[in-house]
XYZ file of C-alpha atoms in Angstrom:
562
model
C -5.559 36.737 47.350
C -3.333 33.977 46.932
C -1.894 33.232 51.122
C 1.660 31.708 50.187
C 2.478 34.946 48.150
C 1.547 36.923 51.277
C 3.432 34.232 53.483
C 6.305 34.950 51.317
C 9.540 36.749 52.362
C 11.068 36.808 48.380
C 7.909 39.499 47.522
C 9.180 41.618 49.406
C 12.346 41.401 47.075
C 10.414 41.768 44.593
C 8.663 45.051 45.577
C 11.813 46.615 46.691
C 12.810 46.176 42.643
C 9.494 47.056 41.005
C 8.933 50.624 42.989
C 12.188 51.577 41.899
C 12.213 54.313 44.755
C 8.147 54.732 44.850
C 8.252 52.966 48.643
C 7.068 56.172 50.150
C 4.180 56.853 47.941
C 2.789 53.349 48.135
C -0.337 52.881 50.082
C -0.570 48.815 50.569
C -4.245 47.127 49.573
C -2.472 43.574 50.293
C 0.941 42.342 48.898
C 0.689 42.295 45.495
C 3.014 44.129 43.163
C -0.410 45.727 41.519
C -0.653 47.781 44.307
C 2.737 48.951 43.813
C 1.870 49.525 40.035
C -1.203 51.635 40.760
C 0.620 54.215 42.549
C 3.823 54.407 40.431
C 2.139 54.632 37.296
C 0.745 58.170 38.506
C 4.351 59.324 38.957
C 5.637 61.611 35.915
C 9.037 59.741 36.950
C 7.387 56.323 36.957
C 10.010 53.552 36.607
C 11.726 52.366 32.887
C 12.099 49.047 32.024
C 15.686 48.762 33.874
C 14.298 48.855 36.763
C 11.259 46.422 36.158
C 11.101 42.742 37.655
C 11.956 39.732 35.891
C 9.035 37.583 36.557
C 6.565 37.168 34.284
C 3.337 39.559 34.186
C -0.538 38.017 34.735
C -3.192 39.696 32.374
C -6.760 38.248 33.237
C -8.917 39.360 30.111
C -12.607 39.378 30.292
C -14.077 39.329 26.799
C -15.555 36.943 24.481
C -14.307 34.426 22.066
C -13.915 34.511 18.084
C -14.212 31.566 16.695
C -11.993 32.494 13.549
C -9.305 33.837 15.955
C -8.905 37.259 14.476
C -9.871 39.042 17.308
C -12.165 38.738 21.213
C -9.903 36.544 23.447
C -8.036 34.505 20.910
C -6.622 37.838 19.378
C -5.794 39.018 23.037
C -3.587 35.843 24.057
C -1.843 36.674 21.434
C -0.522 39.479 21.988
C -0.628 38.889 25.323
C 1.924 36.171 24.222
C 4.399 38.618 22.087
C 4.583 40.407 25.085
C 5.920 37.985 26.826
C 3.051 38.282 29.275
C 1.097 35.754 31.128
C -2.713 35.590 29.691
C -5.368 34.255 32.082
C -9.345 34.534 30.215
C -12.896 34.541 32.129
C -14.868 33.613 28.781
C -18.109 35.814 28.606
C -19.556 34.654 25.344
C -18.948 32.388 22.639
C -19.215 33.392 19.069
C -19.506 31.792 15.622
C -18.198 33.980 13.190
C -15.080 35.160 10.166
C -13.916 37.151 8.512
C -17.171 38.542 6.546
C -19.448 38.552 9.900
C -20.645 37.305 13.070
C -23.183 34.370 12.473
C -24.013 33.648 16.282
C -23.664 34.308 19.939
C -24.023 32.104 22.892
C -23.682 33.835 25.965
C -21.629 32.537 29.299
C -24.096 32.881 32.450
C -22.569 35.863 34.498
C -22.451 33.749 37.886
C -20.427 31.685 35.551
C -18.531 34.863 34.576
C -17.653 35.424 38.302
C -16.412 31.775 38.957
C -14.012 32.164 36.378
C -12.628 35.589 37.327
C -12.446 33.946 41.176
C -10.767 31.074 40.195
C -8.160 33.014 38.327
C -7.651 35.619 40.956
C -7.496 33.475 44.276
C -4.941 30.898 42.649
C -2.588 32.638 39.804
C -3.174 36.624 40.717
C -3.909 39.329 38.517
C -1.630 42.147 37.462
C -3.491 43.969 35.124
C -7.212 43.356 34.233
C -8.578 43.744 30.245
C -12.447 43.676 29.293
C -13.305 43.609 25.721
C -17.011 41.872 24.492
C -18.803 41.873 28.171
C -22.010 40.686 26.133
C -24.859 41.498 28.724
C -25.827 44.140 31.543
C -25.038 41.718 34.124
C -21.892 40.706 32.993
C -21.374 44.013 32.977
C -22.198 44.330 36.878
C -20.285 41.127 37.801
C -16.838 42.833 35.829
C -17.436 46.176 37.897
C -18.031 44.349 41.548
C -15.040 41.698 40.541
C -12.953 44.910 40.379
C -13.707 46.523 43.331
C -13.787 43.204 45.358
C -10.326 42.383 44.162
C -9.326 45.451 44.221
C -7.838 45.218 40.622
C -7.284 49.187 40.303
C -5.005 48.612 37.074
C -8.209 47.698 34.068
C -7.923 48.728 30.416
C -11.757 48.762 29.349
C -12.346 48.115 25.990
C -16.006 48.927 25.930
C -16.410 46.331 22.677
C -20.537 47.418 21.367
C -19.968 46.519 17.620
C -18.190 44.127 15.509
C -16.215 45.395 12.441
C -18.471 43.536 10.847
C -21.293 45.817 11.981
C -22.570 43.050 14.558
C -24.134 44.467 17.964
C -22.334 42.836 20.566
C -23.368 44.849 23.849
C -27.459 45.577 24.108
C -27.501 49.382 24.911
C -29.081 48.799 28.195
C -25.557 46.974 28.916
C -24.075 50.329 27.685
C -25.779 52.509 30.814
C -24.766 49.644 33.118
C -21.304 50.287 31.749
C -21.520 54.016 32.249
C -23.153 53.574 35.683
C -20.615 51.125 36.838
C -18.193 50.246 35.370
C -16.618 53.295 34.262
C -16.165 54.881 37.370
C -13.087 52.077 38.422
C -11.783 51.678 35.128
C -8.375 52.780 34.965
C -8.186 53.557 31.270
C -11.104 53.303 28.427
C -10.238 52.515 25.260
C -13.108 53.284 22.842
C -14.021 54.298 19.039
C -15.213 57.364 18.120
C -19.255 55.364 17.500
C -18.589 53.951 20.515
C -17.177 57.148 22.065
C -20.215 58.898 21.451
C -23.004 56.010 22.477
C -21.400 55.942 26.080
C -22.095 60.204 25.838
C -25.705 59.183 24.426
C -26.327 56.709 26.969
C -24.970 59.151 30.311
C -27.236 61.578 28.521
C -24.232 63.969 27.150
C -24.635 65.404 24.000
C -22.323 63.552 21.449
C -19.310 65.051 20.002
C -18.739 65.986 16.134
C -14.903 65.118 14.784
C -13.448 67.350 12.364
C -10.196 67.122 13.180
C -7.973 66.649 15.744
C -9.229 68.994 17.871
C -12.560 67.225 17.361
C -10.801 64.060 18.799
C -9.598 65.849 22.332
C -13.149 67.362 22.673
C -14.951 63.712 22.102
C -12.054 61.803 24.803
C -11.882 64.835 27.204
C -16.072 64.555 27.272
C -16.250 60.692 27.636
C -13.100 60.843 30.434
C -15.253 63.254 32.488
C -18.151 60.211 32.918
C -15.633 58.340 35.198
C -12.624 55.946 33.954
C -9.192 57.699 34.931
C -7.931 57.777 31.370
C -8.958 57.400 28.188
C -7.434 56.437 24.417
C -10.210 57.596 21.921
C -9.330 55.460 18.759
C -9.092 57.645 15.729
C -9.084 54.501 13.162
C -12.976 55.010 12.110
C -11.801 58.653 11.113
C -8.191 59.105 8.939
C -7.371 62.580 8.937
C -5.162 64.785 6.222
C -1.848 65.392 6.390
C -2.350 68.891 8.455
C -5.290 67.003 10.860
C -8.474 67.483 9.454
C -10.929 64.847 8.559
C -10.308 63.030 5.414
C -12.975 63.129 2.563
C -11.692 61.172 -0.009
C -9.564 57.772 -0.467
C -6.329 59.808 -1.190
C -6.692 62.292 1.321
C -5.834 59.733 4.408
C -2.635 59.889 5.764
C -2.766 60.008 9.697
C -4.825 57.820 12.272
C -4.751 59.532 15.578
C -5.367 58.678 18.896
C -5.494 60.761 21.634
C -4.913 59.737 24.983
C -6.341 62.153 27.794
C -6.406 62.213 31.750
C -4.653 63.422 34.856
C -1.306 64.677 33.401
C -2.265 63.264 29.908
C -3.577 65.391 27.221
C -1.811 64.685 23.679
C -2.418 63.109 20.068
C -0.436 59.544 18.880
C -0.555 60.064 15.576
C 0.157 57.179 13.113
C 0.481 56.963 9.216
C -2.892 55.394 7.559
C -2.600 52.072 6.118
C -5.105 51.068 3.845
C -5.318 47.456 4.560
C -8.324 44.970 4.785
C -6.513 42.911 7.631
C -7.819 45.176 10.726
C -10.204 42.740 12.625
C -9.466 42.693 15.899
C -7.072 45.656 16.196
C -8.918 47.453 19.111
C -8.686 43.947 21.169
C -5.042 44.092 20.419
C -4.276 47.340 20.999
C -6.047 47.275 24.824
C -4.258 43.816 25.572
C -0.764 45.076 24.252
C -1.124 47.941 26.575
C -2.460 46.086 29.602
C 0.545 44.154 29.153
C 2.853 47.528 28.764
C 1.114 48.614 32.381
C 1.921 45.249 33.679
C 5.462 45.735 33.091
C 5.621 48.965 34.665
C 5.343 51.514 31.693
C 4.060 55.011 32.405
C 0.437 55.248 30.500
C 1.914 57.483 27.748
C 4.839 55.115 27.088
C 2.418 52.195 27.168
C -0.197 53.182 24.846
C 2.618 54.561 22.755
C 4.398 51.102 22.485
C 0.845 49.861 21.706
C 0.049 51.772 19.275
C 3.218 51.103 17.067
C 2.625 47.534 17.719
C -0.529 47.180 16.211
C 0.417 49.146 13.201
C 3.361 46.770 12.599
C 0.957 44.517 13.186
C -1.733 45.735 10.418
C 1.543 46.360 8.280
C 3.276 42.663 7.838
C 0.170 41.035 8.052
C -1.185 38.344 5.760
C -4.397 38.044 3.598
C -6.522 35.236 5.392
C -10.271 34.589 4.525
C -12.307 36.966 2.308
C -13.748 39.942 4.513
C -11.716 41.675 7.280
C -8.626 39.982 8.133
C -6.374 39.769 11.210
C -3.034 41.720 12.318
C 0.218 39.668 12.483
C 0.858 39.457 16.380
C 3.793 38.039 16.230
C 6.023 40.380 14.025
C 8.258 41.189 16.771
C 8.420 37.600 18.652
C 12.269 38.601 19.121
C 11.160 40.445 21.890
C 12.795 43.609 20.890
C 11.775 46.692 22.102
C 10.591 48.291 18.932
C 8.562 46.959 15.353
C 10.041 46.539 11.888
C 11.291 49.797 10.704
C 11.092 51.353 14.249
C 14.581 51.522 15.995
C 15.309 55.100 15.132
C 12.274 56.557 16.544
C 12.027 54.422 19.428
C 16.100 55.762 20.080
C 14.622 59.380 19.877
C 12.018 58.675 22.279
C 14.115 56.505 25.319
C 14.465 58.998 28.065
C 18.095 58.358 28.662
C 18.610 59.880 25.261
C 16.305 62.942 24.795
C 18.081 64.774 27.227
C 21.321 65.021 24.831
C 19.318 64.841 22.175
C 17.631 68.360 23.034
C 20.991 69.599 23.969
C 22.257 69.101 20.156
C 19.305 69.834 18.512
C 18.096 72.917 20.075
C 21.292 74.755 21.119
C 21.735 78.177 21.018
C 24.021 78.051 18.137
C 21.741 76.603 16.239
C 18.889 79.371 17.764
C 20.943 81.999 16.448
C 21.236 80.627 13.097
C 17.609 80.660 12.652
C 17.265 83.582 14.275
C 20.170 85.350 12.195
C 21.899 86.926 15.342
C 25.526 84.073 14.999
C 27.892 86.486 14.493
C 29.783 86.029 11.236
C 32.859 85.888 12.742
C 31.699 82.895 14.680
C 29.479 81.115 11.942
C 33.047 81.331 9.573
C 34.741 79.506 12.409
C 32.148 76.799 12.394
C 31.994 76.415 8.783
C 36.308 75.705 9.362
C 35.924 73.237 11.588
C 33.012 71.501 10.197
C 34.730 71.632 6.641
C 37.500 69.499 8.582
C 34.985 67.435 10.012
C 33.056 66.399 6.704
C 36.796 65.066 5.757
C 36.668 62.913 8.344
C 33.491 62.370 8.100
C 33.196 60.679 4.530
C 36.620 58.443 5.956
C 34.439 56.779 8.355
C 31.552 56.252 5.631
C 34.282 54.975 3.352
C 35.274 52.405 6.041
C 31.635 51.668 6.551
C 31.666 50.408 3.279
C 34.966 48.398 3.482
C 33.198 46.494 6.717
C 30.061 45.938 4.968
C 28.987 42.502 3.846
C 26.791 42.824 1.030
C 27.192 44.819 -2.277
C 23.758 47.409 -1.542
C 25.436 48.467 1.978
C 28.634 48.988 0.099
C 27.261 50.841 -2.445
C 24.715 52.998 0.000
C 27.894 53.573 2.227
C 29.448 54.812 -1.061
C 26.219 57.189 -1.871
C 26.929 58.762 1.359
C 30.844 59.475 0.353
C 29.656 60.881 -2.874
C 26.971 63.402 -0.925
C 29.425 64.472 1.031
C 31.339 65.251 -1.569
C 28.627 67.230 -2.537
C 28.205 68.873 0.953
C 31.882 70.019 1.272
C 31.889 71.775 -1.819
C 28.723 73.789 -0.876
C 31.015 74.724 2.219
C 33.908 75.981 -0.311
C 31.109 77.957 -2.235
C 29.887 79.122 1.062
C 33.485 79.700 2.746
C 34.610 82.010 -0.282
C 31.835 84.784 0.844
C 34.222 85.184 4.130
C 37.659 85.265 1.631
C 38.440 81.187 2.285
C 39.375 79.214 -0.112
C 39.867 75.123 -0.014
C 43.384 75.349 0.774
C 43.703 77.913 3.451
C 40.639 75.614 5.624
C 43.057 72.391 5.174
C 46.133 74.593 6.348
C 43.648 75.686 9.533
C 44.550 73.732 13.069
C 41.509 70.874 13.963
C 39.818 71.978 17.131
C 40.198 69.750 20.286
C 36.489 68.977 19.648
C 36.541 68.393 15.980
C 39.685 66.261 16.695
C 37.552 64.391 19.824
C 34.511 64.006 17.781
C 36.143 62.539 14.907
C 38.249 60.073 16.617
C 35.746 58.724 17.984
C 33.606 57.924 15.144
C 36.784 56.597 13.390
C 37.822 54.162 16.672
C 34.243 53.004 16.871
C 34.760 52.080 13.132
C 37.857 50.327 13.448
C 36.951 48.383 17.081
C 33.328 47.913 16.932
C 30.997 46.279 13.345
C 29.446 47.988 10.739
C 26.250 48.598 12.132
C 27.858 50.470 15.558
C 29.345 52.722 12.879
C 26.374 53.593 11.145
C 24.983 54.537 14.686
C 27.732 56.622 15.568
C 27.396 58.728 12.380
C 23.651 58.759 12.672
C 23.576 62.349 15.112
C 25.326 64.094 12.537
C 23.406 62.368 9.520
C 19.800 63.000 11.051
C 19.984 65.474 13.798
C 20.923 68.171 10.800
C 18.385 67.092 8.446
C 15.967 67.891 11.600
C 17.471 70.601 12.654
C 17.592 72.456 9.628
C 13.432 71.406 9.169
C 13.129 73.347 12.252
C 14.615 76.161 11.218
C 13.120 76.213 8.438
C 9.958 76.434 9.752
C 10.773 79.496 12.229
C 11.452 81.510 9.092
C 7.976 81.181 7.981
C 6.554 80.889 11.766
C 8.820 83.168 13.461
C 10.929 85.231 11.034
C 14.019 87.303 11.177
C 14.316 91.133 11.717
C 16.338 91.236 8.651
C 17.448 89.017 6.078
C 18.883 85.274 7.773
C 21.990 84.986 5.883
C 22.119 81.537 7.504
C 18.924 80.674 5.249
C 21.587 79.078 2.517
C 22.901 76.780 5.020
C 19.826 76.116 6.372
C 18.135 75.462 2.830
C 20.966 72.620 1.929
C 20.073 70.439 5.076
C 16.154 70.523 3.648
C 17.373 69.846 0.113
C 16.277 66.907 -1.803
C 19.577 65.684 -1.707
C 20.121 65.750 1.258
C 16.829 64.457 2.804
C 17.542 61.622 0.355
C 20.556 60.712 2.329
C 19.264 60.515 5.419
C 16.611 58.078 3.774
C 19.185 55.850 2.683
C 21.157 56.150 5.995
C 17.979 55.346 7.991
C 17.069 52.591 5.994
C 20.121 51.234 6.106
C 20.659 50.910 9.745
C 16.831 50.009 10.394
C 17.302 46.911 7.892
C 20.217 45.713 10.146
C 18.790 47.097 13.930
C 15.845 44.158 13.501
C 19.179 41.463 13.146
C 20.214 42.558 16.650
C 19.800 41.250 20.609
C 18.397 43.461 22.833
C 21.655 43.641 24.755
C 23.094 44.942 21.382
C 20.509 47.136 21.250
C 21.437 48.243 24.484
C 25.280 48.618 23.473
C 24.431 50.611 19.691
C 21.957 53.032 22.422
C 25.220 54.260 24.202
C 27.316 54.585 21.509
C 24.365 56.981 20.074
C 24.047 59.053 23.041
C 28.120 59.893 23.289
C 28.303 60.574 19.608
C 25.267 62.911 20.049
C 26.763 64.458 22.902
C 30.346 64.616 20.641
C 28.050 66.779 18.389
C 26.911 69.508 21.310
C 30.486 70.033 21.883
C 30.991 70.868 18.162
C 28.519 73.783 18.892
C 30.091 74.306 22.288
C 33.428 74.957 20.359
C 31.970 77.131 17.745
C 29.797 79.128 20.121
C 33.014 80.095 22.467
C 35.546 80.823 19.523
């Protein structure tokens, strides 16, 4: 490997930042921060992005080239790019070919292969490593003893065998090679479900049938057990319904999943089916845009995760180009933020700073005992007080949203919110009357210290911060009872009652049509704006989430303890 980086006192920096406390469980190949990566990505703490170095990550990709640049290495520099990732290619084929096929291939001699992957490796480095076409059973051989010469133990395989087009691009006798060697030091495999089951035909496994989802765990846990640490079985070639079984007509596909399995890892990404033309090259993209989550530091979960959502922004706001299969937009999210178009809220609900209050609120035992029908009545009435307070309050600081909003739709959604509310308080007078309340004796009632907190809060960030940090810090309330009530919901079909809920009224106006629709227009208002922002911002509108969420569990605290 390179001598001045070993000769180098400022790596050492540079490790001490990247383990982020994984010193101990680091067993050094040479100093590279790869080696570091390796055994931190194994860790079910492994580091966030906080705590990830600044310098820029090198991605050496093995695979061949498309001349129409939809996918093969031109598709993975991409990406690689958008990523803000350094992309360093060992060419192992050339190809003529577009949109509506593959019209020739001219192979790179695998010495020359090896040259390539030297020269990269002995000057720049390599972080992560990605494969896609490999083109011949000794390229094959050359990728496999580059990796264990180098040492590159971080590799996303992306065992490439056919084009979309239907063009064979790996001779099956290159497949067994594969199996035989390769696979056993790949870190993660990323096939189809055809190419799933050729690597089972070729190791002499029966292949796997897919159904369903379950179909999809059986076919990735089977192909994992041949040798590569982890695996992400694409679920593209197979749309499911809405409840996970295969598709068998046009309007039945909703759901692509993929299912990632390995030590640790068994679970389903599941996406929403686009029926697009533009899909060359989105397995190419999807391996690259997770070698270069790895690179960064990203547990395997997170990164394939983050990949995923990429490529279907990707597939999403791209353009028609040529007449067959076209190619994904790479660079819909060149503003390096940390989510896609339409994607701030659920990348919120997944950081791991904020699931933990997020789980608080949304599964406290207040709201168990509602769906469960044990809240006392006594305690549920108090509740229903204080919250009655809090929806006045609550429609002030949408009213002021719409007095600091710009444009005449975010003054009139901000106004749609007011008039739901509306709505939603007088379901609580109808509601309040069954305990003997009426409108005027719950105005003549003292605020609670948290309703009072709470509400202040949301009002101050309103008058100190912009329109968009409001939205934000009404958002817990707005969508964590929409979810919550879906929830509970559910349990009375899944898990029902002894006896009659009588909670199922307020329950059943938080899954209303009405309702739901407001969170819709809530969402979409704040996701048309979160795209506008910095990723400090982002940052900033993250904190002011979590402390209005955690605002909200000490709504139930109060009502719990009254």
């Amino acid at each position: 490997m390179n001598q001045t980086r070993n000769k180098s006192n400022f790596n050492h920096q540079i490790i001490d930042r990247y383990t982020s406390g994984h010193t101990s469980k680091v067993h050094w190949k040479h100093r590279d921060v790869r080696a570091v990566q390796f055994e931190a990505l194994q860790s079910p703490n492994a580091y966030t992005r906080s705590s990830i170095s600044s310098i820029m990550k090198r991605i050496l990709v093995i695979a061949g080239s498309d001349s129409s640049g939809g996918a093969g290495l031109e598709a993975d520099q991409k990406a690689i790019a958008a990523h803000g990732c350094y992309a360093m290619t060992a060419t192992t084929a050339l190809t003529a070919q577009n949109t509506q096929g593959v019209s020739g291939i001219h192979e790179t001699p695998p010495d020359f292969v090896r040259k390539q992957i030297d020269a990269c490796v002995a000057d720049i480095g390599v972080d992560v490593v990605k494969t896609g076409m490999l083109a011949s059973a000794e390229t094959v051989n050359v990728v496999a003893k580059s990796l264990q010469k180098y040492e590159l133990d971080v590799s996303v395989v992306d065992p490439v065998m056919v084009a979309t087009s239907g063009a064979q691009l790996l001779p099956e006798k290159a497949v067994k090679v594969l199996c035989d060697k390769l696979l056993p030091v790949t870190f993660l495999l990323t096939p189809n479900i055809p190419e799933a089951n050729l690597i089972l035909k070729e190791a002499g496994e029966a292949p796997v049938e897919v159904n369903d989802k379950e179909g999809l765990k059986k076919l990735a846990a089977a192909v994992q057990r041949l040798g590569p640490k982890n695996v992400l079985l694409k679920g593209g070639h197979l749309p499911l319904t809405a409840d996970g079984r295969l598709a068998t007509s046009a309007g039945d596909k909703r759901v692509v999943a993929n299912v990632l399995t390995g030590p640790g890892f068994n679970e389903v990404i599941e996406l929403p089916y686009q029926e697009s033309r533009n899909t060359h090259g989105t397995g190419c993209t999807l391996a690259s845009a997770i070698a270069c989550r790895l690179a960064e530091g990203y547990r395997i979960d997170r990164a394939a995760r983050m990949a995923c959502r990429y490529v279907e922004a990707g597939i999403k706001t791209s353009v028609d180009l040529g007449r067959g299969s076209g190619p994904l937009n790479h660079f819909h999210s060149t503003q390096s933020l940390p989510f896609p178009p339409h994607g701030f809220i659920q990348y919120l609900l997944e950081r791991e700073d904020v699931q933990p209050a997020w789980n608080e609120y949304t599964h406290h035992e207040f709201v168990q005992r509602m769906g469960d029908g044990t809240l006392p009545p006594e305690t549920f009435k108090y509740y229903m007080i204080q919250d009655y307070l809090y929806l006045v309050h609550f429609a002030r600081a949408n009213a002021l949203a719409g007095y600091k909003a710009k444009t005449l739709d975010d003054i009139a959604g901000a106004a749609q919110i007011v008039t739901h509310i509306r709505h939603e308080i007088n379901l609580h007078i109808s509601e309040c009357q069954e305990f003997g309340l009426c409108q005027a004796d719950m105005e003549q009632h003292e605020e609670s210290q948290a309703c009072t907190a709470y509400t202040r809060y949301v009002l101050d960030i309103g008058q100190s911060e912009d329109w968009l940090a409001l939205q934000v810090a009404l958002l817990p309330c707005l969508l964590g009872y929409g979810m919550i009530a879906q929830r509970l919901h559910e349990m009375q079909v899944t898990d029902p009652p002894k006896q009659p809920n009588r909670y199922l009224s307020w329950i059943n106006n938080y899954i209303a049509e009405d309702y739901t629709q407001a969170v819709k227009k809530g969402r979409d208002l704040i996701e048309k704006h979160a795209v506008k922002q910095s990723p400090s911002r982002v940052e900033e509108l993250v904190a002011i989430f979590i402390h209005a969420t955690k605002m909200e569990t000490g709504f139930w605290n109060m009502a719990a303890s009254a």
